[in-house]
Coordinates of C-alpha atoms and ligand atoms in Angstrom, one line a residue:
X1 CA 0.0 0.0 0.0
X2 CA 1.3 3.2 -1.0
X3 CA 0.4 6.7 1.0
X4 CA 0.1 9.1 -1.8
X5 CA -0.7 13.0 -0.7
X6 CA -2.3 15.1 -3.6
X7 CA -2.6 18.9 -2.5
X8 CA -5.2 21.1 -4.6
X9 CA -7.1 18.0 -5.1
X10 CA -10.5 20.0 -5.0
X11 CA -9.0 22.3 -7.7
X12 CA -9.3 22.0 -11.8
X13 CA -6.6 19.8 -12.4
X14 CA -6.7 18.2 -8.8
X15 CA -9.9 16.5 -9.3
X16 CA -9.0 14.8 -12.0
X17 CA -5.6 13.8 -11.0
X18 CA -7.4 12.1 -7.9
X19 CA -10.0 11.0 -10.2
X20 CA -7.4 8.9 -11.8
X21 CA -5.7 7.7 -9.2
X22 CA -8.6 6.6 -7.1
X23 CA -9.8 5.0 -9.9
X24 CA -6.7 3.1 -11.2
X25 CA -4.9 2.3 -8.3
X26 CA -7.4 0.5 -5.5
X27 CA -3.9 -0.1 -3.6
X28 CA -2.7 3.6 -3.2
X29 CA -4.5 5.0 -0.1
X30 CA -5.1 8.7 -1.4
X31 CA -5.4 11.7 0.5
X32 CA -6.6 14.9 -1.0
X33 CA -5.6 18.0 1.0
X34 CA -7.0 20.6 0.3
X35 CA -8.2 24.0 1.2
X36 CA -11.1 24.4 0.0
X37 CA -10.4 28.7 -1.8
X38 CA -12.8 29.8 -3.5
X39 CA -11.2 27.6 -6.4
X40 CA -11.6 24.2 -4.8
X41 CA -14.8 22.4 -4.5
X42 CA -15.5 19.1 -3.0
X43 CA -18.6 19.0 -5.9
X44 CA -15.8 18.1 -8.4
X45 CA -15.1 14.5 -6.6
X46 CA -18.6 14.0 -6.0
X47 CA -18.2 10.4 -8.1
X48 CA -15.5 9.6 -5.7
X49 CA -15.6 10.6 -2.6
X50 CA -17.0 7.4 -0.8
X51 CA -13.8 4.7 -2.4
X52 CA -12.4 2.8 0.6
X53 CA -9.0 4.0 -0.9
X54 CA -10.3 7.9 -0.5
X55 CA -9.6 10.5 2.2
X56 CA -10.3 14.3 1.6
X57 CA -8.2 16.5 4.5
X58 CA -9.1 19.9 4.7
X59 CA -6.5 22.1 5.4
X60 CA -3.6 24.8 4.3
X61 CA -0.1 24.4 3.1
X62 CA 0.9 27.7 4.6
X63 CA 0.5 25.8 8.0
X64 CA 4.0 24.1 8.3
X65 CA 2.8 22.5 11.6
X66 CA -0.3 20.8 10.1
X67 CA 1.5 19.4 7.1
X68 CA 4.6 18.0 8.9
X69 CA 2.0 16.4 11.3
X70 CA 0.0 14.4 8.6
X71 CA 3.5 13.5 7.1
X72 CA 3.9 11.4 10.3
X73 CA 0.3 10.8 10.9
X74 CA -0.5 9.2 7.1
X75 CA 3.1 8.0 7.2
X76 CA 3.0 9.7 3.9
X77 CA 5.4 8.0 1.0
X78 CA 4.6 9.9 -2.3
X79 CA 3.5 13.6 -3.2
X80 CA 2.1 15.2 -6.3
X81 CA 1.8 18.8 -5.2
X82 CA -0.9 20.7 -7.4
X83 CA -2.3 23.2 -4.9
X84 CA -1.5 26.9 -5.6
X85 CA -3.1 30.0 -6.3
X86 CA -3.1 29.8 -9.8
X87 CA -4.6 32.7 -12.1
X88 CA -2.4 35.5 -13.3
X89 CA -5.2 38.2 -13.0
X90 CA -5.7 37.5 -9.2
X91 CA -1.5 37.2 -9.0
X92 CA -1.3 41.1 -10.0
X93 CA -3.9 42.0 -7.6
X94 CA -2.5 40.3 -4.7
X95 CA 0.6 39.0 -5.1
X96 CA 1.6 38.0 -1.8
X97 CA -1.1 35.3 -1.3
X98 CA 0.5 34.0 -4.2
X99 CA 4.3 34.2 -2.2
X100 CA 2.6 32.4 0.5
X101 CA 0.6 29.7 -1.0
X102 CA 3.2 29.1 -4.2
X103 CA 6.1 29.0 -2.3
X104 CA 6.1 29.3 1.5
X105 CA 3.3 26.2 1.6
X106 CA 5.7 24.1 -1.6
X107 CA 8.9 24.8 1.0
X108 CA 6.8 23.3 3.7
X109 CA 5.9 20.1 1.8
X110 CA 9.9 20.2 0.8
X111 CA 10.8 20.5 4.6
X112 CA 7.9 18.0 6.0
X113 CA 8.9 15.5 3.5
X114 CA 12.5 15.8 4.2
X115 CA 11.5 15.5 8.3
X116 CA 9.7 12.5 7.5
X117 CA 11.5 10.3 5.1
X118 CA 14.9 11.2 6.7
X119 CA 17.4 9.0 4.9
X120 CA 15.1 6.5 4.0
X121 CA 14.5 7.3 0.4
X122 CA 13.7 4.0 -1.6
X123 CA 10.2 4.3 -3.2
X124 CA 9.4 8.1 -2.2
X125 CA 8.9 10.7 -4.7
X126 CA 7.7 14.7 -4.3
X127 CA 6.5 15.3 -8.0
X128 CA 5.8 19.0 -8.3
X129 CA 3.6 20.3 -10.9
X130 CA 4.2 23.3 -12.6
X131 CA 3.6 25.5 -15.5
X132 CA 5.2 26.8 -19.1
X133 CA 4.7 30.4 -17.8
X134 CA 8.1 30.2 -16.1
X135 CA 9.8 30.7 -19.5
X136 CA 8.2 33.7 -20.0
X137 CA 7.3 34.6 -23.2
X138 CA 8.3 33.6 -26.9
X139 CA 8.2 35.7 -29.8
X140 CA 6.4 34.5 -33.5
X141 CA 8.7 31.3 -33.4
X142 CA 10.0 28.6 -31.4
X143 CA 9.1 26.8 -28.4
X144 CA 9.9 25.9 -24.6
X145 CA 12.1 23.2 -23.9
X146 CA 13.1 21.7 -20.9
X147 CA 16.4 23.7 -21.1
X148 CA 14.6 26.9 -21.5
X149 CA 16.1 29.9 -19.0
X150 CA 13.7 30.9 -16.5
X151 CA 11.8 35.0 -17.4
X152 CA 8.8 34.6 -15.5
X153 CA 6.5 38.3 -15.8
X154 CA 3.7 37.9 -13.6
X155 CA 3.6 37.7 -10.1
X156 CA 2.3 33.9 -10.7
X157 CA 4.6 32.6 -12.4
X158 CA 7.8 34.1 -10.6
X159 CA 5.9 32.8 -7.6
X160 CA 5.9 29.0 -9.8
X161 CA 9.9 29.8 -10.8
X162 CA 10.6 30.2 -7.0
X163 CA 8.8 27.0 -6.5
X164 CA 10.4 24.9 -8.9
X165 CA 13.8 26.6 -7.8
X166 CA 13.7 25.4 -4.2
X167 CA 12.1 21.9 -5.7
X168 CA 15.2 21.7 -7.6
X169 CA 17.5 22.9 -4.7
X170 CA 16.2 20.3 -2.0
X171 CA 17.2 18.1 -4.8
X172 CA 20.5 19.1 -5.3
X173 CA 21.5 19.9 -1.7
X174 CA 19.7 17.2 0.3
X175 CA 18.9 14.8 -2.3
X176 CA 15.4 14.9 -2.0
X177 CA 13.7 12.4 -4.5
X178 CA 12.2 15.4 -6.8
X179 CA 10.5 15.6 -10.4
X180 CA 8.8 18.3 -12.0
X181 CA 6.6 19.1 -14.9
X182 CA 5.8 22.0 -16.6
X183 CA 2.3 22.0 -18.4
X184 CA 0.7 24.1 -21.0
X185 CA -3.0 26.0 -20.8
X186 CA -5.0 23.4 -19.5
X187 CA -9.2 23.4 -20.6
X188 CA -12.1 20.8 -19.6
X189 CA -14.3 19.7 -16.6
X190 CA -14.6 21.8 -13.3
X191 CA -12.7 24.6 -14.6
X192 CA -13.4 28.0 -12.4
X193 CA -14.6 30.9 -15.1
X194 CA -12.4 33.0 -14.3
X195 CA -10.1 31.5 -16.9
X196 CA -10.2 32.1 -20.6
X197 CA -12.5 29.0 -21.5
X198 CA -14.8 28.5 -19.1
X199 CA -15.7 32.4 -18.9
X200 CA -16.1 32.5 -21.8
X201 CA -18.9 29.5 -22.6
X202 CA -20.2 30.8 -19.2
X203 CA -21.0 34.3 -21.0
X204 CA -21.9 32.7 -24.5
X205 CA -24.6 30.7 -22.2
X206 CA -25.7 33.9 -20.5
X207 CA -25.0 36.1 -24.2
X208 CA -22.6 38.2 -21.8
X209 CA -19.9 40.3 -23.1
X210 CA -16.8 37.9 -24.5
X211 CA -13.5 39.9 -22.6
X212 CA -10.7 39.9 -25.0
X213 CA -7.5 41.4 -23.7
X214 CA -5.8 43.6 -25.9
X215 CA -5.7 43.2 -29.8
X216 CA -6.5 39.1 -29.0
X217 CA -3.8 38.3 -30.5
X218 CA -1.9 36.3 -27.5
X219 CA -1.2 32.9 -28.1
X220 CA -1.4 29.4 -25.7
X221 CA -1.0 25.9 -26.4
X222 CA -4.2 24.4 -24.9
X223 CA -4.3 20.4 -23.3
X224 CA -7.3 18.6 -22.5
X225 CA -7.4 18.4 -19.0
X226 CA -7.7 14.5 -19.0
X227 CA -4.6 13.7 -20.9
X228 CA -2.5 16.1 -18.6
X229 CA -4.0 13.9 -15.4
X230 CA -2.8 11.3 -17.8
X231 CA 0.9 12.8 -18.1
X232 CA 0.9 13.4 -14.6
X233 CA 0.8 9.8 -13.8
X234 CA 3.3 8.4 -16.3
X235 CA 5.5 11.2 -14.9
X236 CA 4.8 10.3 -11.0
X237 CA 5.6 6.8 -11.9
X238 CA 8.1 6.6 -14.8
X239 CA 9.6 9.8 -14.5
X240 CA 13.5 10.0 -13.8
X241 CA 14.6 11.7 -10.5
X242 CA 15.7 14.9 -10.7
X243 CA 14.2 15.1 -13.8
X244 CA 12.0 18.2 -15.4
X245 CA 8.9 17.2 -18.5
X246 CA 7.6 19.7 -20.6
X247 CA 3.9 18.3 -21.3
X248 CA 2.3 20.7 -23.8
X249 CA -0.8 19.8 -26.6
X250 CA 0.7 20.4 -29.5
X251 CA -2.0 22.6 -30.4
X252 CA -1.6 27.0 -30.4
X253 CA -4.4 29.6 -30.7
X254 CA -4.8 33.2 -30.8
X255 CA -7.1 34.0 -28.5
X256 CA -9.3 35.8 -30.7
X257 CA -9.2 32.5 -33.1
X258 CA -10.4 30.3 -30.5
X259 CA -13.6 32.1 -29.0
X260 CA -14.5 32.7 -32.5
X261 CA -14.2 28.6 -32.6
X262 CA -15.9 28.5 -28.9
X263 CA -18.9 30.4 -30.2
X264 CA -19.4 28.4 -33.2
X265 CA -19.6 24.9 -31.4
X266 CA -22.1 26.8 -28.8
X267 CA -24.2 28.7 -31.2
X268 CA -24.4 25.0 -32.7
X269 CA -25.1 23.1 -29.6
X270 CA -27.5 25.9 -28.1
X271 CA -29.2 26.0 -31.7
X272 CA -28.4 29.3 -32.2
X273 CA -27.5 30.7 -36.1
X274 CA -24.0 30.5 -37.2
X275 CA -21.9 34.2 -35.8
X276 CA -24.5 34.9 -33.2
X277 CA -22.0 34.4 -30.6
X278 CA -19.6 36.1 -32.1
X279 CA -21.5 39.4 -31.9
X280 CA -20.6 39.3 -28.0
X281 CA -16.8 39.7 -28.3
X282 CA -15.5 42.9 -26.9
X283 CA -12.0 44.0 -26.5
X284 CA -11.1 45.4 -23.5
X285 CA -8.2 46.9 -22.0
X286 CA -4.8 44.5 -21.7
X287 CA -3.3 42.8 -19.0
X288 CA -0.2 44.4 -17.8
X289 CA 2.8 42.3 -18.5
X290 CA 0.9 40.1 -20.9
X291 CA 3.0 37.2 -22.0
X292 CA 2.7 37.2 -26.3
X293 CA 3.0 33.6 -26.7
X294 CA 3.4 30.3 -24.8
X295 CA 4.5 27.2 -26.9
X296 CA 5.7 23.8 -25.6
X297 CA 8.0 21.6 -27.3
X298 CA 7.0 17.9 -25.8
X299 CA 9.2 15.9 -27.3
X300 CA 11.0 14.6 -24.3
X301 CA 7.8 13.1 -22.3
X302 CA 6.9 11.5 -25.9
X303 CA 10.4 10.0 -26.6
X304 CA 10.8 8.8 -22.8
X305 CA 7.7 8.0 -21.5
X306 CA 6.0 7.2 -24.3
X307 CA 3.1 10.3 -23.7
X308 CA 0.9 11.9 -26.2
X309 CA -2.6 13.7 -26.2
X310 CA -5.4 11.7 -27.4
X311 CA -7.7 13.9 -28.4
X312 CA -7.7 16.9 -30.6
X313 CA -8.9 19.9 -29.9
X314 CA -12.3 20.1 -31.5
X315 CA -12.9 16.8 -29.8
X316 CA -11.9 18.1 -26.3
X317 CA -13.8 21.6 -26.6
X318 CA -16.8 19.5 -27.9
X319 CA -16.3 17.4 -24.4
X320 CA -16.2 20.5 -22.4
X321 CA -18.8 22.6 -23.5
X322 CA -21.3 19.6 -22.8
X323 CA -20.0 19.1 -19.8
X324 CA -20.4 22.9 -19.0
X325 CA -24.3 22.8 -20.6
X326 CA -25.1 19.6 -19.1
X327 CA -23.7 20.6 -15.3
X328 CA -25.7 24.2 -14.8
X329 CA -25.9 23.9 -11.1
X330 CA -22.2 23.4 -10.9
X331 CA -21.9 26.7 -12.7
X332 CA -24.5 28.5 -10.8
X333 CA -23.3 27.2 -7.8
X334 CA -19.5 28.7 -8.5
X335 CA -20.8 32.0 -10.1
X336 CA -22.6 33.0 -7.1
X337 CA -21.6 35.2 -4.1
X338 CA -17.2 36.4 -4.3
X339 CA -17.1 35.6 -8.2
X340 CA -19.9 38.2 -8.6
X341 CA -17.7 40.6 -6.2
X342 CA -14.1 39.2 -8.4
X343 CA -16.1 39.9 -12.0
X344 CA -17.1 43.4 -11.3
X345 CA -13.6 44.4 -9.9
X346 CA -11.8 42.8 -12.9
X347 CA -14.0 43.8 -15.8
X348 CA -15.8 46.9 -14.1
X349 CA -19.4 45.7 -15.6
Ligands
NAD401 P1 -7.0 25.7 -9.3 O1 -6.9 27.1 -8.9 O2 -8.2 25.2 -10.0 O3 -6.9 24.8 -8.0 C1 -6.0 25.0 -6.9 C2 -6.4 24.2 -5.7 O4 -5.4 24.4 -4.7 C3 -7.8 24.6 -5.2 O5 -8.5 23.4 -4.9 C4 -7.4 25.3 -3.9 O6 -8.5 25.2 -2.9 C5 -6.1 24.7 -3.5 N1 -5.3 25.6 -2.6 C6 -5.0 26.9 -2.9 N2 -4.3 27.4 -1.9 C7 -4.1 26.3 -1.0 C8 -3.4 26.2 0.3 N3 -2.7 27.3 0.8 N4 -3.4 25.0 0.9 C9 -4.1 24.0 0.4 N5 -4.7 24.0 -0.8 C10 -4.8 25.2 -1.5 O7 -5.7 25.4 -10.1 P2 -5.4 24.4 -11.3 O8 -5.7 25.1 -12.6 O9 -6.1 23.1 -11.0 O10 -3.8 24.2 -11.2 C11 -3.3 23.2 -10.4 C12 -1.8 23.2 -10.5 O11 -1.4 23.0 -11.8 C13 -1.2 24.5 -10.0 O12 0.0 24.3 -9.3 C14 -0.9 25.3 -11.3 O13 0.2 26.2 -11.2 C15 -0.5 24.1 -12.2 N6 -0.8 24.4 -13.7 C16 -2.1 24.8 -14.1 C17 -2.3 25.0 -15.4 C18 -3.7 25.4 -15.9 O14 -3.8 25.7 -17.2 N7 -4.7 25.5 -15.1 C19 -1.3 24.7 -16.4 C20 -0.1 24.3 -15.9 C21 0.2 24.1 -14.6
TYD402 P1 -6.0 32.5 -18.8 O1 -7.1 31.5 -19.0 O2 -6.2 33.5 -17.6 O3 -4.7 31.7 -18.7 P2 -3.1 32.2 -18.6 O4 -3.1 33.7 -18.3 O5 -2.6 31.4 -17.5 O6 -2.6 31.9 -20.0 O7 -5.8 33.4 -20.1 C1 -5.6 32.8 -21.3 C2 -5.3 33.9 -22.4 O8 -6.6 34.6 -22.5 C3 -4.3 34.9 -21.9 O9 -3.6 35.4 -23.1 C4 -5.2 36.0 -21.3 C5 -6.4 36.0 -22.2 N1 -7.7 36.4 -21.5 C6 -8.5 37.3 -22.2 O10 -8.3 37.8 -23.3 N2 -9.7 37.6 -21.5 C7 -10.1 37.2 -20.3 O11 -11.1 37.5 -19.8 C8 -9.2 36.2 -19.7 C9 -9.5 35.6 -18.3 C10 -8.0 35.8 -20.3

């Protein structure tokens, strides 16, 4: 029986990362501990929550005390750390939330780890999971590799760089059984709408304003949430120690390009005529420090470990806007009291 700790399991890409490992490994005891923000929701694991193989802990990284204690309490053995404060918007309105959670609460996990496996080291691993926007940003051509330098611009993702730095460092100086991965745009399932996608089918729905920063022009690669919970466990359990993966989906779009595609699979599925959806984009002012363009080169996860995505882009969207229509209390329920507060401060509607 393995002890396997997942923070930020109530969280986008949490919940399916337990998901998965719940589901495919009956002999991993899993805890999933969590906060609970206003971006985790225990409605995500709903399918779940009752496996013999399941615990949900609620608690905070920031709290050094708490997390060395269930170390020694769940004599814990393997970590995939997802939980952070994780949207760039919120990063440049307070950063130091993102300081405290990012990295104080990842040191903590370093040190309680370190605490508790002493030199004891066969069979434990900390993965860390991390994001492309520590490279900063790329011009018209070329792509992240796993050698990239480190130019993060936003308070997030310098407060991601710092985390993978000391990930890195407890690896190097105490020999801490580390990987990393650093992961393109993610879209699917349970994503809050505060992000690009999910606002923005959330608006469609409600024939709400369509926000596009700037001339729209930015550009992400974008991975179906399911086949990065997917990377994340060939990683956890193929990945070499010490190790970073770049896991990206092989698949870039202007942000203007791909709401004009968003509101042509909703104006189909809500029966609406072709373009009507489109009428609702509206550019608005940019965000400062706007990255121009993330891009991932994956090569190394699909030469090693044998990863790929396995579905395209107009087959994942397609997934995700059902889900979205087909799941209106989960919306409602997540668009109701602080969002309402978070939307009128960030867009002044
Ligand atoms: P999310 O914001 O949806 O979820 C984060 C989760 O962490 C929430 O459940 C929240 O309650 C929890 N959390 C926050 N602060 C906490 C604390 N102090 N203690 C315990 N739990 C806390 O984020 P996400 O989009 O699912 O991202 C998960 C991870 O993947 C993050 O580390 C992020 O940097 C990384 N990542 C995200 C993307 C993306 O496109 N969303 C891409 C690459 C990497
Ligand atoms: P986002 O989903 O916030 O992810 P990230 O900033 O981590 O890449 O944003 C994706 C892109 O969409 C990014 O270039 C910013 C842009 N964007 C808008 O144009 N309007 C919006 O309302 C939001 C939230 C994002």
């Amino acid at each position: 029986m393995k002890s396997l700790l997942i923070t930020g399991g109530a969280g986008f890409i949490g919940s399916h990362v337990v998901r998965r490992f719940v589901n495919t490994y009956p002999n991993y005891k899993i805890y999933n501990l969590d906060k609970l923000t206003y971006a985790g929701n225990l409605e995500n694991l709903k399918d779940i929550e009752d496996k013999p193989n399941y615990e949900f802990i609620k608690g905070d990284i920031q709290d050094f005390d708490f997390v060395n204690q269930l170390f020694q309490e769940k004599n814990i053995d393997g970590v995939i750390h997802l939980a952070a404060e994780s949207h760039v918007d919120r990063s440049i309105a307070n950063p130091l939330e993102f300081v405290m959670t990012n990295v104080v609460g990842t040191v903590n996990l370093l040190n309680a780890a370190k605490n508790h496996w002493g030199s004891n080291l066969s069979d434990k691993r900390f993965y860390h999971v991390s994001t492309d926007e520590v490279y900063g940003a790329l011009g018209e051509v070329g792509f992240f590799t796993e050698d990239t330098s480190y130019d993060p611009h936003s308070p997030y993702s310098a407060s991601k760089a710092s985390s993978d730095h000391f990930v890195r460092a407890y690896h190097d100086t105490y020999g801490l059984p580390v990987v990393i991965s650093n992961c393109s745009n993610n879209y699917g399932s349970h994503h809050f709408p505060e992000k690009l996608i999910p606002l923005c089918i959330h608006n469609i729905k409600n024939n709400k304003p369509l926000p596009i920063y700037g001339d729209g022009k930015y550009t992400r690669d974008w991975l179906y949430v399911v086949d990065h919970a997917r990377a994340i466990d060939d990683v956890f359990h193929k990945g070499k120690l010490g190790d970073t993966y770049n896991i990206g989906g092989f698949n870039e779009w202007q942000n203007i390009d791909l709401v004009k595609l968003l509101c042509n699979v909703m104006d189909e599925k809500l029966g609406r005529e072709k373009g009507a959806s489109q009428k609702l984009i509206t550019f608005v002012k940019d965000r400062p420090g706007h990255d121009l363009r993330y891009a991932i080169d994956a090569s190394k996860i699909e030469r090693e470990l044998g990863w790929r995505p396995s579905v395209t882009f107009e087959q994942g969207l397609e997934k995700t806007v059902s889900w979205y229509l087909e799941n209106d209390e989960w919306l409602n329920n997540v668009t109701s009291g602080n969002y309402q507060d978070y939307y009128k401060k960030q867009y002044q509607h």
